[in-house]
């Protein structure tokens, strides 16, 4: 994604990032992380379970969990349908059109105010002009984002909805115009003398953190004309590549064991209890992307080339280099030292992740896993019953578990169900993945699942996304400028919810078999966050380095690069590597957020650290936890951790502590395997 768009929304009140960045339906308007780790497929299938399966006997009587013998056909589980009509009745609703008309009027007013800013005379800048632009851009952003969220929700449910796609194109165009109308203010915020900024912040104190953060980019700012040109060209240039990828992935079909289906539907089969079905799904998805590999390679060529060229231009203006990681670090409000410390600990802990996969292979009776096994559920003992959880029961499991933190947290989960704010129906034209989003006007969250089929993995995904929703919910009374939290901190609440649900269920486990099932998902998470996410990071670093040296990113070259990245991290744990992961993984093709990978591992390890405080703090934990979440939009990552945990994330030892917790979980997993005689 271009830096000017990111800069613009960082200044603009409300999370305009996603609007201005032109995100795809499954990415849009979500506080940073709803598209899940999905280690095998890479289509953000959100079947990344960590727990469940262990409550078999205890919850069966109480919740009536549906038992189905593994040898019998599974009962069809129907996911929930969301209701968004309290926002707009339809894509052509009068209220929607009125909001867009109001945004158009505000953009004109912003343009007129912008002309009062003389970039050559910032010493005499009228701070009141910036104040007025802040207020007007807030109003415009809220309405535009609200419409964009509605259009994104409609497109997610039906990727062939031409009306929704047309509206999204219109929103991107309006976003570009809004960015250009406010560009002079954005630059003035970064370049004006300290005294003028102090005048502005005296009237808009809620903007203090964001202004301070954006002024770090002062030296890398181009001229107003150049910034506007980049913004205008990105709509049909850089951002369009991500739109192309979404169009391909949402309309592409694949053959799975002789049956044609959409990629999202095929992705859900990667969590099947049948190894044959998983393999067929994986092979079908691989073949489908191989047929589209030239297009996928062209997209990566163009996105990485755009980023690198823009970095070169900014480096020339600043007289100092711009690293390809700089934008991602700025977006995540963390230092390179913190990233290096985390990756050092992850490299040291690589053996923990590899051990997790070897233990899973042992349970499956294999010497090595296949990539199609990376999201497999634990096997059931011969003749044992598999478990399916209807949606109403699954969400009750989540609500009951998080109520142990505080009753109000469970009440929030129940409210999400009662208000029909969760989508989980199956559909061959649905966007793959899962995400949490929010309507800007009402500040009401929504959760999207590409397909809720009743597996325990989907219960885990549901918990994850509800954690994101809770994060935004506890910030709904705050100034909008203080609610824009980065992706790395966004994962805190989501993974925390998963962990709470998982530990609640293991405490209720009645048999060794149930405990083994639970530990299985801990192993799955260890593999995902200690191996798969770092693999993505390694690949993306090497891809940018190769592109910067003039290498053409052909499918053959990208396969080789990806194969090496998998081998380096996974070692001898897999039968084969997934050398098409560069094509199937949506995150590589996103333009709104760069390096959509390492923040996941950050969030996972950080959330484990936060969770460890629960027992120590007792009744005081809930308030402290909410306070931490509320600070994520107005502090750097380093400051949030220092304030609430008293630790430095620039020290590898902070991250090693969480990895030791994972290692202990693997010790427990191995004990459960041995107890089961495997």
XYZ file of C-alpha atoms in Angstrom:
678
model
C 0.000 0.000 0.000
C 1.159 3.482 -0.724
C 2.421 5.477 2.179
C 0.385 8.615 1.390
C -2.899 6.820 1.841
C -1.756 5.341 5.115
C -0.487 8.732 6.249
C -3.733 10.373 5.306
C -5.925 8.079 7.334
C -3.539 8.198 10.267
C -4.286 11.894 10.369
C -7.953 11.660 9.436
C -10.150 10.877 12.405
C -11.851 7.465 12.302
C -10.266 4.360 10.850
C -10.117 5.578 7.281
C -7.208 3.262 6.654
C -9.315 0.633 5.093
C -11.409 3.045 3.096
C -8.448 4.871 1.650
C -6.457 1.718 1.121
C -9.180 0.128 -0.976
C -9.210 -3.157 0.880
C -10.952 -6.242 -0.412
C -14.295 -7.394 0.975
C -12.823 -9.989 3.295
C -10.226 -7.537 4.590
C -12.122 -4.341 4.825
C -12.941 -2.340 7.890
C -11.622 -4.681 10.449
C -9.262 -3.558 13.180
C -6.334 -5.444 11.766
C -6.698 -9.106 11.996
C -9.634 -11.075 11.286
C -8.260 -13.072 8.427
C -6.876 -16.047 10.163
C -3.646 -17.870 10.262
C -4.884 -20.777 8.230
C -1.468 -22.437 7.968
C -2.266 -24.780 5.114
C -4.423 -23.030 2.630
C -3.473 -19.464 3.020
C -6.888 -18.263 1.944
C -7.612 -17.020 5.417
C -10.073 -19.800 5.999
C -10.242 -19.073 9.693
C -10.324 -22.592 10.924
C -7.505 -22.091 13.315
C -8.704 -23.885 16.403
C -6.848 -24.120 19.635
C -9.126 -25.925 21.953
C -12.449 -27.632 22.316
C -13.168 -31.258 21.752
C -12.274 -31.841 25.342
C -15.634 -31.117 26.884
C -17.292 -34.103 25.242
C -19.060 -35.691 28.199
C -19.444 -32.763 30.559
C -21.126 -30.348 28.167
C -23.069 -33.016 26.293
C -25.846 -33.282 28.850
C -25.957 -29.622 29.684
C -25.894 -28.196 26.172
C -27.165 -31.163 24.237
C -24.119 -31.229 21.983
C -24.884 -33.271 18.920
C -23.051 -36.580 18.784
C -22.459 -38.221 15.427
C -20.598 -41.493 14.930
C -17.586 -40.941 12.737
C -18.684 -43.726 10.420
C -22.048 -42.078 9.802
C -22.820 -39.047 7.623
C -22.520 -35.815 9.582
C -25.659 -33.909 10.418
C -25.815 -30.689 8.437
C -25.088 -27.662 10.592
C -26.482 -24.353 9.384
C -24.592 -21.192 10.244
C -26.278 -17.941 11.299
C -27.391 -15.142 9.000
C -26.528 -11.614 10.022
C -28.926 -8.694 9.904
C -27.488 -5.361 8.780
C -30.737 -3.608 7.990
C -30.509 -1.379 11.040
C -27.725 0.370 9.117
C -29.205 0.414 5.591
C -32.117 -1.512 4.136
C -30.327 -2.202 0.861
C -27.514 -1.088 -1.416
C -29.835 1.455 -3.041
C -31.382 2.714 0.202
C -32.193 6.423 0.329
C -30.249 6.750 3.594
C -27.148 5.293 1.968
C -27.343 7.691 -0.950
C -27.904 10.589 1.442
C -24.727 9.683 3.334
C -22.725 9.596 0.104
C -24.137 12.957 -0.959
C -23.159 14.399 2.415
C -19.636 13.029 2.014
C -19.365 14.632 -1.427
C -20.402 17.985 0.027
C -17.906 17.670 2.881
C -15.108 16.797 0.457
C -15.814 20.037 -1.403
C -15.728 21.963 1.870
C -12.476 20.258 2.849
C -10.988 21.193 -0.506
C -11.888 24.850 0.045
C -10.322 24.815 3.512
C -7.265 23.051 2.148
C -6.573 25.966 -0.182
C -6.092 28.166 2.878
C -2.974 26.180 3.794
C 0.204 27.541 2.209
C 2.857 24.855 2.441
C 5.551 27.487 1.953
C 4.323 29.547 4.905
C 3.632 27.052 7.647
C 5.043 29.481 10.217
C 1.847 31.503 9.739
C -0.466 28.503 9.563
C -3.945 29.110 10.966
C -4.438 26.241 13.413
C -8.201 26.781 13.312
C -8.200 25.609 9.696
C -6.746 22.279 10.831
C -9.354 22.066 13.577
C -12.191 22.641 11.113
C -10.752 20.044 8.743
C -10.485 17.558 11.578
C -14.155 17.973 12.457
C -15.369 17.804 8.870
C -13.133 14.879 7.943
C -14.429 13.014 10.986
C -17.995 13.438 9.812
C -17.140 12.475 6.245
C -15.080 9.481 7.294
C -17.810 8.092 9.541
C -20.396 8.195 6.771
C -18.090 6.915 4.045
C -16.796 4.113 6.223
C -20.332 3.147 7.183
C -21.337 2.778 3.543
C -18.103 0.961 2.763
C -18.694 -1.522 5.580
C -22.200 -2.238 4.318
C -20.953 -2.769 0.766
C -18.151 -4.996 2.040
C -20.596 -7.138 4.024
C -22.805 -7.570 0.961
C -19.839 -8.465 -1.265
C -18.483 -10.917 1.303
C -21.716 -12.914 1.245
C -21.902 -12.854 -2.554
C -18.706 -12.150 -4.475
C -20.687 -11.913 -7.720
C -22.852 -9.048 -6.433
C -22.145 -6.455 -9.129
C -24.067 -3.736 -7.312
C -21.876 -4.135 -4.228
C -18.697 -4.202 -6.287
C -19.777 -1.086 -8.176
C -20.435 0.693 -4.896
C -17.032 -0.338 -3.600
C -15.405 1.148 -6.695
C -17.289 4.391 -6.087
C -16.152 4.424 -2.465
C -12.525 3.981 -3.504
C -12.836 6.914 -5.879
C -14.414 9.083 -3.192
C -11.732 8.007 -0.731
C -9.046 9.120 -3.136
C -10.729 12.501 -3.581
C -11.046 12.886 0.167
C -7.388 12.063 0.660
C -6.389 14.644 -1.920
C -8.704 17.226 -0.341
C -7.035 16.717 3.037
C -3.496 16.101 1.836
C -2.285 19.609 2.607
C -3.572 19.291 6.169
C -1.945 15.875 6.515
C 1.384 17.315 5.366
C 0.996 20.386 7.558
C 0.437 18.129 10.561
C 3.814 16.528 9.871
C 5.772 19.576 8.782
C 4.448 22.585 10.712
C 6.499 24.126 13.542
C 5.945 22.687 17.011
C 4.250 25.884 18.208
C 1.549 25.619 15.529
C 0.942 21.950 16.304
C 0.601 22.823 19.990
C -2.135 25.332 19.068
C -3.940 22.671 17.077
C -3.682 19.981 19.762
C -4.945 22.368 22.417
C -8.280 22.234 20.585
C -8.041 18.608 19.410
C -6.238 16.830 22.264
C -7.614 13.455 21.157
C -5.330 13.645 18.122
C -2.141 13.941 20.208
C -0.810 10.413 19.850
C -1.590 10.130 16.144
C -0.024 13.499 15.383
C 3.112 12.615 17.310
C 3.309 9.280 15.504
C 2.841 10.825 12.067
C 5.437 13.508 12.656
C 7.998 10.710 12.758
C 7.541 10.557 8.956
C 8.360 14.236 8.497
C 11.626 13.682 6.637
C 10.082 11.210 4.191
C 7.234 13.429 3.035
C 7.107 14.440 -0.627
C 5.620 17.616 -2.056
C 1.874 18.179 -1.951
C 1.623 17.705 -5.728
C 3.554 14.422 -5.569
C 1.539 13.055 -2.647
C -1.724 13.866 -4.418
C -0.513 12.273 -7.636
C 0.434 9.068 -5.834
C -2.932 8.960 -4.089
C -4.855 9.471 -7.318
C -2.854 6.883 -9.242
C -3.107 4.237 -6.517
C -6.861 3.827 -7.001
C -6.515 2.249 -10.434
C -2.904 1.231 -9.848
C -1.646 -0.338 -6.650
C -5.002 -0.893 -4.921
C -6.532 -2.364 -8.062
C -4.178 -5.344 -7.903
C -5.639 -6.398 -4.569
C -9.124 -6.046 -6.015
C -8.126 -8.282 -8.917
C -6.889 -10.955 -6.526
C -10.171 -10.860 -4.619
C -12.172 -11.158 -7.816
C -10.146 -14.180 -8.894
C -10.295 -15.956 -5.531
C -13.997 -15.351 -4.913
C -15.124 -16.572 -8.336
C -12.585 -19.359 -8.871
C -13.780 -22.944 -8.626
C -11.810 -26.083 -7.909
C -12.306 -29.816 -8.240
C -12.423 -31.685 -4.953
C -12.736 -35.418 -5.409
C -14.754 -34.958 -8.585
C -17.010 -32.253 -7.152
C -16.744 -28.638 -8.295
C -16.971 -25.990 -5.577
C -15.793 -22.506 -4.653
C -12.435 -22.021 -2.973
C -13.991 -20.921 0.325
C -16.075 -24.080 0.464
C -13.054 -26.223 -0.398
C -11.052 -24.450 2.290
C -13.549 -25.493 4.952
C -12.790 -29.148 4.092
C -9.204 -28.705 5.270
C -10.602 -29.160 8.771
C -12.321 -32.427 7.824
C -11.754 -35.500 9.975
C -11.145 -37.447 6.755
C -7.534 -37.380 5.611
C -8.626 -38.255 2.096
C -11.091 -35.389 1.973
C -8.481 -32.956 3.300
C -5.964 -34.078 0.708
C -8.503 -33.823 -2.102
C -9.407 -30.301 -0.995
C -5.756 -29.258 -0.756
C -4.943 -30.717 -4.175
C -7.987 -29.044 -5.689
C -7.012 -25.654 -4.316
C -3.387 -26.124 -5.413
C -4.448 -26.964 -8.959
C -6.865 -24.047 -9.127
C -4.139 -21.607 -8.139
C -1.627 -23.232 -10.447
C -4.047 -22.476 -13.263
C -4.022 -18.846 -12.137
C -0.351 -18.596 -11.182
C 0.591 -16.060 -13.865
C -2.042 -13.629 -12.625
C -1.008 -14.145 -8.995
C 2.663 -13.571 -9.874
C 1.808 -10.412 -11.807
C -0.056 -9.089 -8.774
C 2.917 -9.658 -6.466
C 5.296 -8.146 -9.008
C 3.226 -4.991 -9.221
C 2.493 -4.568 -5.517
C 6.092 -5.090 -4.411
C 7.391 -2.928 -7.257
C 5.082 -0.067 -6.299
C 6.184 -0.216 -2.661
C 9.883 -0.301 -3.474
C 9.698 2.560 -5.961
C 7.783 4.688 -3.492
C 10.395 3.900 -0.837
C 13.140 5.015 -3.217
C 11.365 8.321 -3.822
C 10.934 8.933 -0.105
C 14.512 7.940 0.611
C 15.726 10.459 -1.959
C 13.641 13.200 -0.340
C 14.938 12.343 3.132
C 18.541 11.750 2.139
C 18.502 8.465 4.050
C 17.390 4.933 3.209
C 13.875 3.537 3.628
C 13.767 -0.161 4.452
C 10.955 -2.328 3.107
C 9.914 -3.092 6.704
C 9.675 0.549 7.772
C 6.064 1.061 6.712
C 4.901 -2.155 8.402
C 6.694 -1.204 11.604
C 5.152 2.256 11.504
C 1.711 0.785 10.893
C 2.166 -1.501 13.907
C 3.633 1.277 16.058
C 6.614 -0.783 17.069
C 10.373 -0.496 16.729
C 12.686 -2.606 14.607
C 14.417 -3.570 17.841
C 11.155 -5.072 19.136
C 10.634 -7.016 15.906
C 14.210 -8.301 15.978
C 13.843 -9.355 19.611
C 10.657 -11.287 18.850
C 12.059 -12.966 15.734
C 15.225 -13.918 17.621
C 13.133 -15.674 20.266
C 10.985 -17.314 17.563
C 14.083 -18.608 15.784
C 15.347 -20.004 19.085
C 11.929 -21.597 19.645
C 11.681 -23.149 16.182
C 12.275 -26.596 17.658
C 9.179 -26.148 19.850
C 7.013 -25.669 16.781
C 8.642 -28.587 14.977
C 8.124 -30.784 18.012
C 4.425 -29.879 17.979
C 4.023 -31.116 14.404
C 5.978 -34.303 15.056
C 3.714 -35.062 18.013
C 0.648 -34.487 15.836
C 2.070 -36.831 13.202
C 2.572 -39.440 15.899
C -1.089 -39.200 16.896
C -2.126 -39.591 13.250
C 0.113 -42.641 12.901
C 2.449 -40.913 10.457
C 6.135 -40.084 10.472
C 5.521 -36.709 8.821
C 2.517 -34.496 8.271
C 1.306 -33.434 4.863
C 0.443 -29.711 4.435
C -3.197 -30.779 4.179
C -2.932 -32.110 7.750
C -1.994 -28.780 9.323
C -5.585 -27.965 10.233
C -6.776 -31.508 10.772
C -8.882 -32.223 13.855
C -7.608 -34.819 16.305
C -8.601 -38.352 15.357
C -11.366 -40.073 17.284
C -10.785 -43.464 18.818
C -12.277 -46.389 16.882
C -16.035 -46.314 17.227
C -15.927 -43.077 19.208
C -18.261 -40.254 18.402
C -17.252 -37.151 16.581
C -18.705 -33.891 17.788
C -20.736 -31.289 15.965
C -21.797 -28.090 17.647
C -24.805 -26.182 16.294
C -24.228 -22.444 16.269
C -26.452 -21.570 19.210
C -24.630 -24.107 21.351
C -21.208 -23.056 20.077
C -21.753 -19.419 20.955
C -23.031 -20.474 24.385
C -19.754 -22.335 24.924
C -17.887 -19.097 24.212
C -20.212 -16.998 26.375
C -19.940 -19.385 29.333
C -16.155 -19.489 29.101
C -15.523 -15.744 28.896
C -18.017 -15.137 31.695
C -15.327 -16.525 34.003
C -13.365 -13.340 33.289
C -16.401 -11.199 34.059
C -20.136 -11.660 33.605
C -20.318 -8.598 31.365
C -18.017 -10.272 28.833
C -20.353 -13.241 28.503
C -23.310 -10.863 28.233
C -21.590 -9.174 25.300
C -21.257 -12.495 23.463
C -24.926 -13.289 24.044
C -25.849 -9.841 22.751
C -23.963 -10.499 19.510
C -26.144 -13.562 18.930
C -29.408 -11.936 20.005
C -28.917 -8.965 17.689
C -27.954 -11.203 14.740
C -24.552 -9.618 14.350
C -22.826 -12.847 13.243
C -22.757 -14.308 9.712
C -21.829 -17.946 9.152
C -23.924 -19.415 6.334
C -22.338 -21.614 3.688
C -22.207 -20.329 0.103
C -20.147 -21.019 -2.992
C -19.761 -17.293 -3.733
C -18.833 -16.181 -0.242
C -15.474 -14.561 0.356
C -13.037 -16.974 2.029
C -11.959 -16.145 5.537
C -13.303 -14.703 8.730
C -13.213 -11.186 10.064
C -14.678 -8.735 12.517
C -15.866 -5.353 11.322
C -17.746 -2.384 12.720
C -20.282 0.111 11.421
C -18.792 3.517 12.089
C -22.014 5.424 12.738
C -23.485 3.084 15.352
C -20.158 1.568 16.442
C -21.883 -1.811 16.343
C -19.607 -4.760 15.480
C -20.231 -7.624 13.081
C -18.523 -11.023 12.790
C -18.196 -12.835 9.466
C -17.379 -16.525 9.001
C -17.163 -17.930 5.487
C -18.956 -21.054 6.718
C -19.856 -22.235 10.220
C -20.189 -25.998 9.892
C -20.193 -26.982 13.561
C -16.600 -28.190 13.908
C -14.671 -27.305 17.022
C -12.292 -25.359 14.795
C -15.180 -23.108 13.878
C -16.107 -22.619 17.517
C -12.531 -21.477 18.050
C -12.717 -19.125 15.093
C -15.973 -17.752 16.452
C -14.277 -17.081 19.795
C -11.386 -15.370 18.027
C -13.605 -12.996 16.057
C -15.822 -12.265 19.055
C -12.641 -11.248 20.866
C -12.019 -8.652 18.166
C -15.610 -7.467 18.496
C -15.214 -7.124 22.269
C -12.059 -5.062 21.760
C -13.897 -2.478 19.666
C -16.963 -2.640 21.935
C -15.064 -1.536 25.061
C -13.751 1.465 23.090
C -17.105 2.628 21.750
C -17.342 5.602 24.132
C -13.843 6.873 23.344
C -12.819 9.630 20.978
C -12.621 8.083 17.525
C -9.043 9.234 17.054
C -8.031 7.087 20.029
C -9.654 3.885 18.800
C -7.394 3.157 15.818
C -5.274 0.311 17.089
C -2.647 -1.532 15.007
C -2.775 -5.133 13.895
C -0.243 -6.496 16.378
C -2.210 -5.197 19.363
C -5.514 -6.092 17.721
C -4.680 -9.779 18.104
C -4.519 -9.429 21.882
C -8.256 -9.700 22.558
C -8.932 -12.299 19.871
C -6.298 -14.773 21.010
C -7.149 -14.037 24.632
C -10.754 -15.137 23.963
C -9.516 -18.332 22.316
C -7.240 -19.086 25.247
C -9.938 -18.470 27.851
C -12.360 -20.728 25.999
C -9.728 -23.428 25.602
C -8.651 -23.443 29.234
C -12.243 -23.432 30.407
C -12.942 -26.527 28.365
C -9.848 -28.418 29.462
C -10.850 -27.777 33.071
C -14.137 -29.489 32.292
C -12.549 -32.443 30.489
C -13.875 -35.739 31.803
C -11.570 -38.244 30.089
C -7.951 -38.565 28.901
C -9.253 -38.644 25.322
C -10.810 -35.223 25.776
C -7.572 -33.839 27.213
C -5.687 -35.209 24.235
C -8.096 -33.484 21.865
C -7.560 -30.168 23.607
C -3.793 -30.472 23.625
C -3.946 -31.194 19.894
C -5.134 -27.657 19.206
C -2.375 -26.173 21.354
C 0.055 -28.036 19.105
C -1.707 -26.695 16.028
C -1.303 -23.130 17.295
C 2.358 -23.714 18.105
C 2.966 -24.826 14.529
C 1.011 -21.912 13.089
C 2.597 -19.102 15.098
C 6.134 -20.428 15.533
C 6.538 -21.907 12.032
C 3.885 -20.828 9.531
C 3.790 -17.122 10.301
C 7.608 -16.847 10.382
C 7.672 -18.712 7.050
C 5.462 -16.026 5.552
C 7.668 -13.318 7.019
C 10.834 -14.918 5.629
C 9.283 -15.294 2.189
C 8.028 -11.731 2.022
C 11.393 -10.327 3.120
C 13.216 -12.360 0.470
C 10.653 -11.455 -2.175
C 11.143 -7.732 -1.588
C 14.906 -8.131 -1.558
C 14.833 -10.029 -4.854
C 12.451 -7.530 -6.471
C 14.640 -4.645 -5.297
C 17.614 -6.246 -7.074
C 15.647 -6.403 -10.322
C 14.530 -10.028 -10.140
C 11.385 -10.815 -12.101
C 8.922 -12.587 -9.823
C 7.931 -15.422 -12.137
C 5.820 -18.323 -10.845
C 8.891 -20.560 -11.018
C 10.977 -18.137 -8.970
C 8.231 -17.599 -6.398
C 7.730 -21.350 -5.981
C 11.437 -21.777 -5.338
C 11.485 -18.903 -2.851
C 8.475 -20.246 -0.994
C 9.774 -23.822 -0.933
C 12.992 -22.612 0.679
C 11.107 -20.595 3.277
C 9.011 -23.632 4.237
C 12.061 -25.891 4.410
C 13.992 -23.452 6.604
C 11.237 -23.262 9.197
C 9.535 -26.657 9.033
C 12.672 -28.757 8.638
C 11.836 -32.460 8.261
C 8.348 -32.267 9.770
C 6.452 -32.337 6.427
C 6.225 -34.830 3.578
C 6.220 -31.981 1.045
C 6.265 -28.189 1.218
C 3.563 -25.878 -0.083
C 5.382 -24.058 -2.872
C 2.121 -22.449 -4.095
C 1.500 -20.697 -0.777
C 2.570 -17.377 -2.321
C -0.472 -17.569 -4.615
C -3.090 -19.089 -2.288
C -2.336 -16.827 0.677
C -4.495 -13.728 0.413
C -2.353 -11.724 2.822
C 0.560 -11.429 0.381
C -1.753 -9.722 -2.099
C -3.175 -7.072 0.200
C -2.249 -3.449 -0.387
C -3.740 -1.798 2.697
C -1.421 -3.486 5.188
C 2.172 -4.480 4.528
C 3.703 -7.653 5.990
C 0.407 -9.081 7.162
C 2.210 -11.802 9.086
C 4.546 -11.025 11.983
C 1.805 -9.142 13.916
C -0.007 -12.486 14.306
C 2.913 -14.032 16.168
C 3.285 -10.807 18.149
C -0.378 -10.988 19.140
C -0.217 -14.677 20.018
C 2.827 -14.380 22.252
C 1.640 -11.107 23.783
C -1.824 -12.542 24.502
C -0.254 -15.494 26.325
C 1.639 -12.992 28.469
C -1.549 -11.086 29.229
C -3.449 -14.282 29.981
C -0.801 -15.323 32.468
C -1.722 -12.265 34.557
C -5.329 -13.398 35.098
C -4.695 -15.803 37.941
C -2.269 -13.462 39.666
C -4.632 -10.459 39.567
C -7.858 -12.287 40.394
C -10.899 -10.013 40.605
C -8.849 -6.987 39.535
C -7.961 -8.552 36.199
C -11.065 -7.599 34.208
C -10.682 -3.861 34.761
C -6.943 -4.032 34.081
C -7.590 -6.014 30.897
C -10.160 -3.522 29.599
C -7.817 -0.644 30.447
C -5.092 -2.329 28.400
C -7.431 -2.742 25.415
C -8.496 0.899 25.613
C -4.878 2.051 25.527
C -4.065 0.157 22.325
C -5.304 3.054 20.191
C -3.311 5.770 21.925
C 0.075 4.236 22.705
C 2.934 2.528 20.952
C 3.277 -1.220 21.383
C 6.312 -0.682 23.577
C 4.464 1.737 25.866
C 1.353 -0.450 26.172
C 3.395 -3.447 27.329
C 5.574 -1.378 29.637
C 2.561 0.288 31.286
C 0.392 -2.774 31.742
C 2.900 -5.630 32.088
C 6.000 -3.778 33.241
C 8.131 -5.417 30.541
C 10.191 -4.376 27.532
C 9.299 -6.000 24.224
C 12.698 -4.924 22.902
C 14.193 -7.624 25.136
C 14.111 -11.161 23.659
C 13.502 -12.508 27.162
C 9.950 -11.106 27.132
C 9.125 -13.270 24.128
C 11.029 -16.285 25.461
C 8.684 -16.297 28.455
C 5.676 -16.936 26.214
C 7.538 -19.575 24.218
C 8.342 -21.394 27.463
C 4.595 -21.480 28.132
C 4.101 -23.109 24.726
C 6.849 -25.614 25.470
C 5.062 -26.591 28.680
C 1.896 -27.156 26.671
C 3.825 -29.476 24.361
C 5.113 -31.385 27.383
C 1.496 -31.872 28.434
C 0.520 -32.916 24.906
C 3.211 -35.587 24.879
C 2.074 -36.888 28.274
C -1.486 -37.181 26.987
C -0.246 -39.044 23.898
C 1.672 -41.498 26.041
C -1.331 -41.932 28.336
C -3.387 -42.842 25.291
C -0.802 -45.475 24.337
C 0.100 -43.802 21.024
